[in-house]
Amino acid sequence: MAENERLQAVFERDEPAFIPYLAAGDPDYEASKAYVEALARGGADVIELGLPFSEPIAEGPTIQNAIVRALESGMTPDRFFEFVEELDVDVPLVCMTYYNLIYQYGSEDGPRPFVEKAADVGLTGLVVPDLPAEEAGPLRAACDEFGLDLVFIVAPTTEGERLERMREQVSGYVYVQARLGTTGARDDVSDQTDESLARIDDWDVPKAVGFGIKEGEHAARIVRAGADGIIVGSALVDIVADGAKSDDSVEAVAERLERKARELKDGALAGAADSEPRPERT
Amino acid sequence: MAENERLQAVFERDEPAFIPYLAAGDPDYEASKAYVEALARGGADVIELGLPFSEPIAEGPTIQNAIVRALESGMTPDRFFEFVEELDVDVPLVCMTYYNLIYQYGSEDGPRPFVEKAADVGLTGLVVPDLPAEEAGPLRAACDEFGLDLVFIVAPTTEGERLERMREQVSGYVYVQARLGTTGARDDVSDQTDESLARIDDWDVPKAVGFGIKEGEHAARIVRAGADGIIVGSALVDIVADGAKSDDSVEAVAERLERKARELKDGALAGAADSEPRPERT
Amino acid sequence: MSDTHAGKFGPYGGQYVPEALMPAIEELTDAYERYVLNNEDGFMDEFQDRLRDFGGRPIPLQYAEQLSERYDTDVYLKREDLLHGGAHKLNNALGQVLLAKYMGKERIIAETGAGQHGTATAMAAAHLDMPCEIYMGKTDINRQRPNVFRMRLNGAEVNPVTVGRGTLKEAISETMRDWATTVENTHYVIGSVVGPAPFPQMVRDFQSVISEEARHQIEEQAGRLPDSVVACAGGGSNTMGAFANFVEDDGAERSSAEKSSGDEPRDRVDLIAVEAGGSSLAVDEESGVAPNSATLSTGHEGVLHGARTKLLQDSDGQIMESHSVSAGLDYAGVGPELAHLVDEGRVTPANVDDDAALEAFHRLSQEEGIIPALETAHAFAYLHENPDAVGDVTIVNVSGRGDKDLETVIEETEKRDLDVDVDMSIFEGAM
Amino acid sequence: MSDTHAGKFGPYGGQYVPEALMPAIEELTDAYERYVLNNEDGFMDEFQDRLRDFGGRPIPLQYAEQLSERYDTDVYLKREDLLHGGAHKLNNALGQVLLAKYMGKERIIAETGAGQHGTATAMAAAHLDMPCEIYMGKTDINRQRPNVFRMRLNGAEVNPVTVGRGTLKEAISETMRDWATTVENTHYVIGSVVGPAPFPQMVRDFQSVISEEARHQIEEQAGRLPDSVVACAGGGSNTMGAFANFVEDDGAERSSAEKSSGDEPRDRVDLIAVEAGGSSLAVDEESGVAPNSATLSTGHEGVLHGARTKLLQDSDGQIMESHSVSAGLDYAGVGPELAHLVDEGRVTPANVDDDAALEAFHRLSQEEGIIPALETAHAFAYLHENPDAVGDVTIVNVSGRGDKDLETVIEETEKRDLDVDVDMSIFEGAM
Ligand SMILES: Cc1ncc(COP(=O)(O)O)c(C=O)c1O
Ligand SMILES: Cc1ncc(COP(=O)(O)O)c(C=O)c1O
């Protein structure tokens, strides 16, 4: 199983990873680039970049709307790859998108052309929320071929055999879904998080928790619960949405994003400081 | 079978009878009295007075509307009898109404109280358009008891056995329905009239033709075809309706009615003058 | 059946129509006897085939789980709402249009109140390729819009009747007027067990397929006859159809000829006809308005639309304007046979008011997943108010579905404070 | 059937859903196998009893006299419009709600396009006493108002979906989101043969009662199998239901095991799936709009709503906005089994445009006295355009009735110059 080196390097450091998400092209190509770069400045360790798909069945309203804005501003898979190439950031980038876009890319049906191109522009991994382990064979193979990680999501409902199957396929990190439902910022941290982390406690892959994290305090709480990283999407997308709505300058919004990123990153670090030292990883 | 003497007398004269119809109480009690009296002045030989019923299924729109006006102005069976009593006319009056009003009158169910009262106020006969010969037994008996005629309608569709049954029951005159349908003034005279008259040619009762007669010319044509009388309703009710609509004075409307009556009566007389002399009646 | 001779039911029935119609009525009587009673030319076979293939018969008798539990009695639903067109009306309309065809008629006319008879007639006429005109009062046109469209879509002409209040009473009168003009080539498909003989018995015969099926079905499903049959009554056609095959189950001693071995009396099936109590049973004689259509309970013998029967009328004999939230029950008369069966004590007349009917409408919709016609809802309101009166096993006739009533129900529910949980605000989003 | 293994039909099918739903889908697969395929606890018996008593099955197969004459071919109508609720949808909704009950679920959710699946689900949920929420796009809410009311009357909550164009596609996505949150106590009653396995095969199985009955009926009535079966296809549930029991009548040589005496090939029954051609088959890639829903004819393989199937999508793989005058066909995907049967040449894909569907709507209403759903009208428009393609005996599936479409039909007819005799002025009187 491929382990992308850059992604691996992130989790080998002795601190929790902060993994923010933004939809590429939201609200437009240039602003979006500035926003992603702001996240990097704010301390992102990995960035999940959404390639917008017209039927985002796993997303809540916040990210749905971001995707609509990005699509309306002309984002396409080809533009997305350009976007990634043009980005001036130093951290590993993971593409989050739906399977149909991966399947349709290029001249032949199937995931290979997409993955080849993704590797080519320097993406380090993929998250595909509508692709369970059962249907992931061809994509897994293409990722292996081109050295990309394929991140899977462990849901609160994932148990038993399914958990085993996923353990075999996952690489890079495992995305631990903090609660049932779709993406979206919440005001609390779910107990389901602890249970989920406990269920995969012995997995030999970094565990990043997402779905609903909104504040530094949440981040700390989750790292204390044993997470190796935190994934934050809607709370950041909210800032982009507010900026777009109020017609604020790109700089002002980028500034806010950077500040929020730092809050979250600091929260995660604080959580790590409270915890016992994390075991070394191989 | 009762033959009311006054009605009989009309048809014993050697000239066709002119039988106008108005709804009693249309558009109000006093005006209606004036109008009926105008018809008498205009040469009516018999007058059919409509006692308005809420469901006049045999009437066309003209008389339906007259009935609505009369009902709205408060006409009831009791008022109707007063109306008849108060009328200052010299010709026989026939009441035209629907069976339910006859049936409900007085304290007991059944036609007797109505007929008794009708005789009492000087009515000479009844026409009941929703009472075919088959259902007429009780009313026929009451009429016999109180000396009223019961006029039946022969329709263009009445043939064979039904015709015989009616022949046995009819008295006063037979109302020959000039055409299929409901009451209402028309612009032509139906061929059905000739056929209907032919069918009852040998009946020993005067034949009065109605339904659709509008002008003196029609009247003449029908008398030439062998009728002993003409019945005119809608053409006269139209005058009342127009007057009510234009808020004309009662005198003006009465004047018009009298003139129209005379036109129709003259038409009938003209028709008679053209025909061979009518056979004597016993 | 109770029509022992010449279209009379005790004192009721008869043929009080203009002379011009009498020959047509005699012709119809003759055709009724030949084709319907004696199955000449296989008329009844064809009728039954078409009821099956076009209409969807047999129609189920359904055990109603939620209602049975609520009322602690076995409630069975005779699902006439599933008949093509959405009400029992097609049983009759199809029969009559087919009969008109056998009689060589070339044109169909009909009156309609709720529009259910009109749509059924329009559908039957289209199915049998006959031109068709429907008379409908203006008030009913306004409160039953979807049915107006449906009739027109089926190729029927809809003639609005503007006299009077513009409801069923006026529409019947108007259709009779048309018939009086066109009687030679036209058949008048009357929509209920009303009008001159032979209509009341003929319509009952066409509708009696309801109880013919229901009787077999309840014996099969419950292993016994019901203690009662409940049906709403406007003119009374679904009522008579639902009662017909139970009328003789009157609990009386059997005549010796009928006795098999013992001399037990027959089972007794109570027959309950539920009329529209409207907003009140009181009557305003002055204005000639009855705020209800509870003819069987409050009416008096008289003559209307060709028959002697019970009527809502003032003391002079003028017909009152009836009122009901449900257009199909909004009629001042009632079938003569039903009037007679009430006088004889064989049928129990009952009535429920508009509010109770609306509540029952919502209750059935929510609890059984069946949206009934507002007419039908009256039968369920009776059940709700008198659960102890129906015995251990009862059949309620679901005479029709409520699609036609959606607008009325929303409007009327909004006006009231009903004893049922309906949040009217939820209806706004989609208006 | 063509689902030989693991919910795949050739290259189509599968389970492309968020991980959170996978356990529920496995649970459902298990329940499907136990209760539906193996009739555990008598599930299928109870299902069939309820389809009969509550739904009104069996549903007739009707010989259509007027159409048969017009097209000089024997046209039989499978009258799913007579099913409770007014469309074939209840077959599936009742099956799934009952299954949810057997599975111990406590809440039902569903998407709806035309509102027919939503009303069927709301009715089934009321009947089986289950709380129910329905997701419906705002565009569909506006064009199918009566169905919105009906769902609410049946006690269901209707949740408007405002994203995107607000049609079926968005409603399905939204329902999946709800399910992802509530999967532990909730069953998602999907409305067609789409979605992740086991939905496509399970919905087909519930709907296959259509062809099970039709096969017996046509053999009884025509003494033979039909030359063709014609059905409209949105997701394809009425289509698969109408085809299922004829799929093996493919005219192929029988395998020697099946041979009785001779070695004649089986009869060939052509299966024709008619999609919505909308206003044009052309596609606007730029704006991502397909002015049609002709997925089988013009779509390309991809992944949507949990399954690999044919889709209307742009070259990037973004799903297009489909368009059709009929809400129930207005969907960018199609059932994976249908896609496979088309690839295999067993099902013939066809499409007719909005105008043709409207004309067919009026024609069937006027000539047969059956007002079809606009969806259904597409099947009749195909018959009208291709009377020679259906052979001597054809079955057209009347998937639903058109009561829900009255307003749309009036509006859309008025806009056009149709090749059918409809006088739109007659619709004004009652507006
Ligand atoms: C569904 C339904 N039920 C009942 C009635 C009342 O008619 P009847 O009393 O003749 O059954 C109507 C009349 O339109 C109706 O539509
Ligand atoms: C009457 C009717 N027919 C057909 C359809 C299309 O669905 P399917 O293709 O699943 O049968 C619908 C969908 O709502 C419908 O209501």
PDB file of C-alpha atoms in Angstrom, chain C residues 46 50 52-58 60-63 65-66 79 81-85 122-124 126-129 141-142 145-156 221 361-362 364-371 401 403 406-407 409-410 422 425-431, chain D residues 46 50 52-58 60-63 65-66 79 81-85 122-124 126-129 141-142 145-156 221 361-362 364-371 401 403 406-407 409-410 422 425-431:
ATOM      1  CA  GLU C  46     -71.067  -6.805 -20.532  1.00  0.00           C
ATOM      2  CA  ARG C  50     -66.587  -3.475 -18.018  1.00  0.00           C
ATOM      3  CA  ARG C  52     -64.083  -5.265 -13.845  1.00  0.00           C
ATOM      4  CA  ASP C  53     -61.725  -4.218 -16.633  1.00  0.00           C
ATOM      5  CA  PHE C  54     -62.421  -0.503 -16.839  1.00  0.00           C
ATOM      6  CA  GLY C  55     -63.660   0.111 -13.318  1.00  0.00           C
ATOM      7  CA  GLY C  56     -61.366  -2.139 -11.338  1.00  0.00           C
ATOM      8  CA  ARG C  57     -63.885  -4.382  -9.607  1.00  0.00           C
ATOM      9  CA  PRO C  58     -63.956  -6.325  -7.390  1.00  0.00           C
ATOM     10  CA  PRO C  60     -61.435  -4.790  -1.616  1.00  0.00           C
ATOM     11  CA  LEU C  61     -63.004  -4.893   1.798  1.00  0.00           C
ATOM     12  CA  GLN C  62     -60.191  -3.804   4.065  1.00  0.00           C
ATOM     13  CA  TYR C  63     -59.788  -4.397   7.749  1.00  0.00           C
ATOM     14  CA  GLU C  65     -56.344  -1.677  11.973  1.00  0.00           C
ATOM     15  CA  GLN C  66     -56.059   1.766  13.475  1.00  0.00           C
ATOM     16  CA  ARG C  79     -63.012   0.703  -0.659  1.00  0.00           C
ATOM     17  CA  ASP C  81     -62.587   5.087  -3.396  1.00  0.00           C
ATOM     18  CA  LEU C  82     -60.494   2.695  -5.464  1.00  0.00           C
ATOM     19  CA  LEU C  83     -63.054   2.486  -8.256  1.00  0.00           C
ATOM     20  CA  HIS C  84     -61.966   4.239 -11.443  1.00  0.00           C
ATOM     21  CA  GLY C  85     -62.781   7.913 -11.082  1.00  0.00           C
ATOM     22  CA  ALA C 122     -67.772  11.719 -18.567  1.00  0.00           C
ATOM     23  CA  MET C 123     -65.366   8.824 -18.157  1.00  0.00           C
ATOM     24  CA  ALA C 124     -67.990   6.240 -18.984  1.00  0.00           C
ATOM     25  CA  ALA C 126     -65.562   8.581 -23.281  1.00  0.00           C
ATOM     26  CA  HIS C 127     -65.009   4.886 -22.695  1.00  0.00           C
ATOM     27  CA  LEU C 128     -68.153   4.042 -24.647  1.00  0.00           C
ATOM     28  CA  ASP C 129     -67.638   6.768 -27.224  1.00  0.00           C
ATOM     29  CA  ILE C 141     -68.055  24.443  -9.852  1.00  0.00           C
ATOM     30  CA  ASN C 142     -66.177  26.705  -7.518  1.00  0.00           C
ATOM     31  CA  ARG C 145     -62.636  22.659  -9.493  1.00  0.00           C
ATOM     32  CA  PRO C 146     -60.493  19.614 -10.135  1.00  0.00           C
ATOM     33  CA  ASN C 147     -63.545  17.646 -11.139  1.00  0.00           C
ATOM     34  CA  VAL C 148     -64.585  20.337 -13.578  1.00  0.00           C
ATOM     35  CA  PHE C 149     -61.233  19.971 -15.297  1.00  0.00           C
ATOM     36  CA  ARG C 150     -61.464  16.230 -15.310  1.00  0.00           C
ATOM     37  CA  MET C 151     -64.849  16.238 -17.008  1.00  0.00           C
ATOM     38  CA  ARG C 152     -63.584  18.590 -19.646  1.00  0.00           C
ATOM     39  CA  LEU C 153     -60.430  16.583 -20.172  1.00  0.00           C
ATOM     40  CA  ASN C 154     -62.619  13.563 -20.778  1.00  0.00           C
ATOM     41  CA  GLY C 155     -64.258  15.474 -23.572  1.00  0.00           C
ATOM     42  CA  ALA C 156     -67.503  16.349 -21.808  1.00  0.00           C
ATOM     43  CA  GLN C 221     -62.808 -12.412   6.207  1.00  0.00           C
ATOM     44  CA  PHE C 361     -61.552  13.479   7.190  1.00  0.00           C
ATOM     45  CA  HIS C 362     -58.259  14.298   8.899  1.00  0.00           C
ATOM     46  CA  LEU C 364     -58.884   8.786   8.403  1.00  0.00           C
ATOM     47  CA  SER C 365     -56.156  10.442   6.347  1.00  0.00           C
ATOM     48  CA  GLN C 366     -53.673  10.406   9.174  1.00  0.00           C
ATOM     49  CA  GLU C 367     -54.489   7.093  10.772  1.00  0.00           C
ATOM     50  CA  GLU C 368     -55.347   4.854   7.859  1.00  0.00           C
ATOM     51  CA  GLY C 369     -53.574   6.481   4.928  1.00  0.00           C
ATOM     52  CA  ILE C 370     -56.836   6.910   3.085  1.00  0.00           C
ATOM     53  CA  ILE C 371     -57.941  10.415   2.172  1.00  0.00           C
ATOM     54  CA  ARG C 401     -61.581   9.588  -2.301  1.00  0.00           C
ATOM     55  CA  ASP C 403     -58.601  14.439  -4.003  1.00  0.00           C
ATOM     56  CA  LEU C 406     -58.274  19.341  -0.975  1.00  0.00           C
ATOM     57  CA  GLU C 407     -58.925  23.041  -1.399  1.00  0.00           C
ATOM     58  CA  VAL C 409     -60.631  21.053   3.361  1.00  0.00           C
ATOM     59  CA  ILE C 410     -57.718  23.443   3.701  1.00  0.00           C
ATOM     60  CA  VAL C 422     -53.783  19.475  12.070  1.00  0.00           C
ATOM     61  CA  SER C 425     -49.438  26.456   8.787  1.00  0.00           C
ATOM     62  CA  ILE C 426     -47.871  23.483   7.102  1.00  0.00           C
ATOM     63  CA  PHE C 427     -50.209  23.983   4.201  1.00  0.00           C
ATOM     64  CA  GLU C 428     -48.918  27.412   3.413  1.00  0.00           C
ATOM     65  CA  GLY C 429     -45.514  26.545   2.028  1.00  0.00           C
ATOM     66  CA  ALA C 430     -46.926  25.041  -1.088  1.00  0.00           C
ATOM     67  CA  MET C 431     -49.824  27.346  -1.824  1.00  0.00           C
TER      68      MET C 431
ATOM     69  CA  GLU D  46     -48.451 -10.085   4.610  1.00  0.00           C
ATOM     70  CA  ARG D  50     -51.962  -5.670   2.220  1.00  0.00           C
ATOM     71  CA  ARG D  52     -54.795  -6.638  -2.014  1.00  0.00           C
ATOM     72  CA  ASP D  53     -56.839  -5.140   0.814  1.00  0.00           C
ATOM     73  CA  PHE D  54     -55.262  -1.734   1.155  1.00  0.00           C
ATOM     74  CA  GLY D  55     -53.891  -1.318  -2.364  1.00  0.00           C
ATOM     75  CA  GLY D  56     -56.665  -2.848  -4.413  1.00  0.00           C
ATOM     76  CA  ARG D  57     -54.748  -5.594  -6.210  1.00  0.00           C
ATOM     77  CA  PRO D  58     -55.139  -7.415  -8.504  1.00  0.00           C
ATOM     78  CA  PRO D  60     -57.193  -5.102 -14.199  1.00  0.00           C
ATOM     79  CA  LEU D  61     -55.666  -5.480 -17.620  1.00  0.00           C
ATOM     80  CA  GLN D  62     -58.121  -3.641 -19.830  1.00  0.00           C
ATOM     81  CA  TYR D  63     -58.627  -3.996 -23.553  1.00  0.00           C
ATOM     82  CA  GLU D  65     -61.278  -0.363 -27.649  1.00  0.00           C
ATOM     83  CA  GLN D  66     -60.704   3.095 -29.033  1.00  0.00           C
ATOM     84  CA  ARG D  79     -54.292  -0.133 -14.966  1.00  0.00           C
ATOM     85  CA  ASP D  81     -53.652   4.118 -12.085  1.00  0.00           C
ATOM     86  CA  LEU D  82     -56.282   2.238 -10.088  1.00  0.00           C
ATOM     87  CA  LEU D  83     -53.875   1.321  -7.322  1.00  0.00           C
ATOM     88  CA  HIS D  84     -54.501   3.171  -4.060  1.00  0.00           C
ATOM     89  CA  GLY D  85     -52.817   6.553  -4.295  1.00  0.00           C
ATOM     90  CA  ALA D 122     -47.090   8.746   3.315  1.00  0.00           C
ATOM     91  CA  MET D 123     -50.134   6.535   2.806  1.00  0.00           C
ATOM     92  CA  ALA D 124     -48.217   3.363   3.544  1.00  0.00           C
ATOM     93  CA  ALA D 126     -50.033   6.084   7.921  1.00  0.00           C
ATOM     94  CA  HIS D 127     -51.469   2.651   7.202  1.00  0.00           C
ATOM     95  CA  LEU D 128     -48.645   1.004   9.107  1.00  0.00           C
ATOM     96  CA  ASP D 129     -48.488   3.687  11.786  1.00  0.00           C
ATOM     97  CA  ILE D 141     -43.642  21.308  -4.952  1.00  0.00           C
ATOM     98  CA  ASN D 142     -44.901  24.039  -7.198  1.00  0.00           C
ATOM     99  CA  ARG D 145     -49.333  20.918  -5.371  1.00  0.00           C
ATOM    100  CA  PRO D 146     -52.148  18.465  -4.830  1.00  0.00           C
ATOM    101  CA  ASN D 147     -49.674  15.775  -3.918  1.00  0.00           C
ATOM    102  CA  VAL D 148     -48.025  18.036  -1.373  1.00  0.00           C
ATOM    103  CA  PHE D 149     -51.374  18.463   0.338  1.00  0.00           C
ATOM    104  CA  ARG D 150     -52.072  14.775   0.222  1.00  0.00           C
ATOM    105  CA  MET D 151     -48.793  13.896   1.913  1.00  0.00           C
ATOM    106  CA  ARG D 152     -49.465  16.405   4.650  1.00  0.00           C
ATOM    107  CA  LEU D 153     -53.014  15.202   5.105  1.00  0.00           C
ATOM    108  CA  ASN D 154     -51.632  11.714   5.584  1.00  0.00           C
ATOM    109  CA  GLY D 155     -49.609  13.077   8.445  1.00  0.00           C
ATOM    110  CA  ALA D 156     -46.235  13.193   6.713  1.00  0.00           C
ATOM    111  CA  GLN D 221     -57.672 -12.572 -22.294  1.00  0.00           C
ATOM    112  CA  PHE D 361     -52.525  12.853 -22.349  1.00  0.00           C
ATOM    113  CA  HIS D 362     -55.500  14.518 -24.017  1.00  0.00           C
ATOM    114  CA  LEU D 364     -56.273   9.028 -23.727  1.00  0.00           C
ATOM    115  CA  SER D 365     -58.523  11.228 -21.597  1.00  0.00           C
ATOM    116  CA  GLN D 366     -60.920  11.909 -24.418  1.00  0.00           C
ATOM    117  CA  GLU D 367     -60.943   8.573 -26.130  1.00  0.00           C
ATOM    118  CA  GLU D 368     -60.684   6.080 -23.311  1.00  0.00           C
ATOM    119  CA  GLY D 369     -62.023   7.994 -20.323  1.00  0.00           C
ATOM    120  CA  ILE D 370     -58.748   7.527 -18.471  1.00  0.00           C
ATOM    121  CA  ILE D 371     -56.810  10.623 -17.425  1.00  0.00           C
ATOM    122  CA  ARG D 401     -53.518   8.759 -13.010  1.00  0.00           C
ATOM    123  CA  ASP D 403     -55.233  14.130 -11.131  1.00  0.00           C
ATOM    124  CA  LEU D 406     -54.324  19.056 -13.980  1.00  0.00           C
ATOM    125  CA  GLU D 407     -52.788  22.466 -13.432  1.00  0.00           C
ATOM    126  CA  VAL D 409     -51.585  20.281 -18.257  1.00  0.00           C
ATOM    127  CA  ILE D 410     -53.809  23.317 -18.515  1.00  0.00           C
ATOM    128  CA  VAL D 422     -58.536  20.722 -27.003  1.00  0.00           C
ATOM    129  CA  SER D 425     -61.099  28.412 -23.472  1.00  0.00           C
ATOM    130  CA  ILE D 426     -63.345  25.853 -21.842  1.00  0.00           C
ATOM    131  CA  PHE D 427     -60.975  25.661 -18.948  1.00  0.00           C
ATOM    132  CA  GLU D 428     -61.394  29.269 -18.040  1.00  0.00           C
ATOM    133  CA  GLY D 429     -64.935  29.171 -16.717  1.00  0.00           C
ATOM    134  CA  ALA D 430     -63.924  27.340 -13.624  1.00  0.00           C
ATOM    135  CA  MET D 431     -60.543  28.852 -12.888  1.00  0.00           C
TER     136      MET D 431
END
